[in-house]
Amino acid sequence: MNAHSRSRFLTSVCPHDCPSACSLDVEVLSGNRIGKVRGNSAQSYTDGVICAKVARYAERIHHPDRLLTPLLRSGPKGSGQFREIGWDEALDRAAEAFLAAERDFGAESVWPYYYAGTMGLVMRDGIHRLRHAKRYSGMYDTICTNLAWTGYVAGTGRLAGVDPREMAKSDCIVIWGTNPVNTQVNVMHHAVKARKARGAKIVAVDIYLNETMRQADIALLVKPGTDGALAAAIMHVILREGLADRDYLAEFTDFSDEFVEHLATRTPEWAAAICGVPAEEIEAAARLFGQTKRCFFRLGYGFSRQRNGAVNMHAALSIPTLIGAWKYEGGGAFHSNSGTYGIAKKMIEGLDAYDPKVRLLDQCRIGAVLTGDPAALKGGPPVKAMLIQNTNPASVAPDQNLVVKGFMREDLFSVVHEQFMTETAALADLVLPATMFMEHDDLYQGGGHTHLMLGPKLVEPPGECRSNHEVICALAARLGAEHPGFAMSPRDHIDWALRQANRGSLEEIEREGFIDTDPPFERAHFLKGFGHRDGKFRFQPDWLKVPLKSDGPMGAWETMPRFPDHWDVIEAATEALPFRLATSPARSFLNSSFTETPGSMKREGGPTLMIHPQDAAELGVGEGDFVRVSNARGEIELAARLFDGVRRGVVIAEGIFPNRSHRGGQGINVLTGADQAAPRGGAAFHDNAVAIRKA
Ligand SMILES: Nc1nc2c(c(=O)[nH]1)N[C@H]1C(S)=C(S)[C@@H](COP(=O)(O)OP(=O)(O)OC[C@H]3O[C@@H](n4cnc5c(=O)[nH]c(N)nc54)[C@H](O)[C@@H]3O)O[C@H]1N2
Ligand SMILES: Nc1nc2c(c(=O)[nH]1)N[C@H]1C(S)=C(S)[C@@H](COP(=O)(O)OP(=O)(O)OC[C@H]3O[C@@H](n4cnc5c(=O)[nH]c(N)nc54)[C@H](O)[C@@H]3O)O[C@H]1N2
Ligand code: SF4
Ligand SMILES: [Mo]
């Protein structure tokens, strides 16, 4: 056994797409089986705490439905009929299809499509090396982080923030637009510590009384897509009552008379009419923030999944800046540390072979791309072949009807490398069985904390499962793709990526299983200046110059407000579509993952629609009745759950349930839109106007 063994418990990392990126203690039993999975208490952010679904990981890794051999489609597309074939034949067929597409339509007709089903850098990002070496179409990844990161970095200039462990030293923790009880349990763990130890107040801002809102001391219940109004009014009160930190503003921000003038009309009464939070609650929150120096804003992804989400993120972020909270330990803001690690990715991603002239296709617009929309294809060739790893677009991508239609195209050859027969795999021509994290070596960085972590191979994979790295390298050999990275092992990659970045080495990270990269206090708190060239925080962002990867301006960016404000571009309710639907994550699933494990399915039951009892009564709908939810994009049936923790006119469908869990076999994303939100794309998963009637 390797160096970090502690009796039979070995250190690993949760690979799932979750900001907590927990350090794990995995019980390795004899043979290739695992037993208990616990949070590692030696890693101080995880601090021994993990979510229930990963504690039950034996259910997932030893699941009887795991894919074990390559499968070739043997019936019509989408029929789910496959026959087993050997790896050599499978790889030959994939390579033939990719080479034929390249020959007949050019290299850009092949589209490698991936996402963060594993967050391991070698397994997730190795697909870029193949695409760069082959000049295949790239993917502009808009599905998750784009709106949120853009809004945050518009203010700070850098995707970084205060060490989240400092929450334990805060006097007020504001959990805004994230539901950590469901989506990143460690945030609650650290926030509750502060409440117990120093009486810190926990404030939550959300659109329904989810478990995080229930555990908060103050719960601000906003209407979807109106956080900009709430934030502007909070700042109005802070200024009016002299609670802004004028010295801090002068030194560290672009604070201006125009901004003061702008906020003068953003009164609590003005905001209350837009966001639904009573003016007195807005005043009280503003005073609490303004009078508490150690005020920590934990800003989530959820509230950015609106068409005005980038503006709302920036608006919420502006509050701790206005009060100068960044100056204090336990004060400031945190959204993601993904911009802090600086890992050297040249070998993993093949960045030296990158050609900026090759087109990028928008991840969210996969439906439009696959159905031949010329704008989505940017005037280039159709997509004729795909390799898909770590994502399940036939369930999770917006505008699902179009996505499924695209995958049904007879002239598309799709290869899906998966652990389970997902909706996307069932639509494929070729399905390849993938390893799970304990079956391969990889390196992870915590988006929600400060650690680099090693997830070593602990058990042998079942059947004929192969890792993403093995598949990418085997395809590269058949496709004539050349790069030194194809000849390196995952352990070589990890060592190279760490050493080149001056982040230690494989040997070093193997000792404890993780390296804490926490930056000095002054840097994390931006006390040596913010990330913009002049070192100043922007209350007045330059939306087109946010220093993040971009594929050009998109959506209604011309009309974005100058200062934090309510930007009225959400899918407003109308007479025909009178309800606003959000599709918030359920606790026991992780996106489309864990929908296969019995423990998670049992806990979540089936797909429901939370609806206010008075709204239900007006529709003649009782508890458990099926309702038909529809808009121009699609329709779906859900069981009504009467719930008075939403505002009237707002409905919530927690998910993501498998498509097959719904009557009719289509999932919730038939209702969500794939239009590009400003200023640079992103999906507004929680911003949907819908009609509801009794089914
Ligand atoms: N159990 C579980 N954990 C997960 C996931 C999962 O699916 N299930 N997904 C993982 C992934 S990929 C991600 S990106 C993260 C996301 O995790 P979060 O950052 O928590 O984001 P969401 O879960 O999308 O939404 C959080 C909350 O925002 C609320 N919300 C929606 N619209 C608005 C709004 O306009 N204003 C406000 N104030 N709130 C709004 C939602 O109702 C929800 O309660 O979680 C990760 N962790
Ligand atoms: N309605 C609605 N839709 C949403 C959201 C929402 O809030 N509401 N959230 C959106 C967000 S934030 C995100 S990030 C997306 C995520 O959606 P997906 O990308 O689908 O996310 P996951 O379920 O995390 O992972 C997908 C697949 O990766 C596979 N996988 C895991 N590890 C490996 C591996 O090592 N190799 C291979 N080959 N496969 C592996 C898993 O088996 C799983 O089927 O969903 C989005 N869709
Ligand atoms: S899903 Fe998130 S909270 Fe659960 S173990 Fe993984 S990283 Fe931790
Ligand atoms: Mo995500």
mmCIF file of C-alpha atoms in Angstrom, residues 65 67 71-73 76-82 388-389 391-395 407 414-433 659:
data_model
loop_
_atom_site.group_PDB
_atom_site.id
_atom_site.type_symbol
_atom_site.label_atom_id
_atom_site.label_comp_id
_atom_site.label_asym_id
_atom_site.label_seq_id
_atom_site.Cartn_x
_atom_site.Cartn_y
_atom_site.Cartn_z
ATOM 1 C CA ASP A 65 -25.654 -1.674 -13.771
ATOM 2 C CA LEU A 67 -21.031 -0.569 -17.985
ATOM 3 C CA LEU A 71 -21.166 -1.718 -26.812
ATOM 4 C CA LEU A 72 -22.084 -1.153 -30.448
ATOM 5 C CA ARG A 73 -25.561 -0.046 -31.415
ATOM 6 C CA PRO A 76 -32.351 1.895 -34.434
ATOM 7 C CA LYS A 77 -30.925 5.059 -32.834
ATOM 8 C CA GLY A 78 -32.180 5.513 -29.320
ATOM 9 C CA SER A 79 -33.630 1.987 -29.174
ATOM 10 C CA GLY A 80 -31.220 1.036 -26.417
ATOM 11 C CA GLN A 81 -30.235 -2.070 -28.377
ATOM 12 C CA PHE A 82 -26.511 -2.763 -28.300
ATOM 13 C CA ILE A 388 -18.471 12.526 -25.162
ATOM 14 C CA GLN A 389 -16.891 12.116 -21.741
ATOM 15 C CA THR A 391 -21.421 14.533 -19.189
ATOM 16 C CA ASN A 392 -24.972 13.586 -19.991
ATOM 17 C CA PRO A 393 -26.329 16.329 -22.276
ATOM 18 C CA ALA A 394 -29.492 14.415 -23.233
ATOM 19 C CA SER A 395 -30.549 14.996 -19.628
ATOM 20 C CA PHE A 407 -28.608 12.897 -31.291
ATOM 21 C CA SER A 414 -21.580 9.569 -31.407
ATOM 22 C CA VAL A 415 -19.216 7.819 -29.040
ATOM 23 C CA VAL A 416 -20.136 8.051 -25.354
ATOM 24 C CA HIS A 417 -17.615 7.034 -22.715
ATOM 25 C CA GLU A 418 -19.600 6.428 -19.535
ATOM 26 C CA GLN A 419 -19.961 4.574 -16.266
ATOM 27 C CA PHE A 420 -23.693 3.952 -16.736
ATOM 28 C CA MET A 421 -26.191 3.688 -19.579
ATOM 29 C CA THR A 422 -27.249 7.339 -19.350
ATOM 30 C CA GLU A 423 -29.783 9.018 -21.629
ATOM 31 C CA THR A 424 -26.892 10.202 -23.811
ATOM 32 C CA ALA A 425 -25.270 6.776 -23.922
ATOM 33 C CA ALA A 426 -28.594 5.224 -24.914
ATOM 34 C CA LEU A 427 -28.644 7.560 -27.956
ATOM 35 C CA ALA A 428 -25.062 6.723 -28.974
ATOM 36 C CA ASP A 429 -23.628 4.578 -31.749
ATOM 37 C CA LEU A 430 -20.811 3.354 -29.578
ATOM 38 C CA VAL A 431 -20.649 3.172 -25.774
ATOM 39 C CA LEU A 432 -17.338 2.716 -23.950
ATOM 40 C CA PRO A 433 -17.130 1.647 -20.280
ATOM 41 C CA ASN A 659 -35.824 11.564 -18.229
#
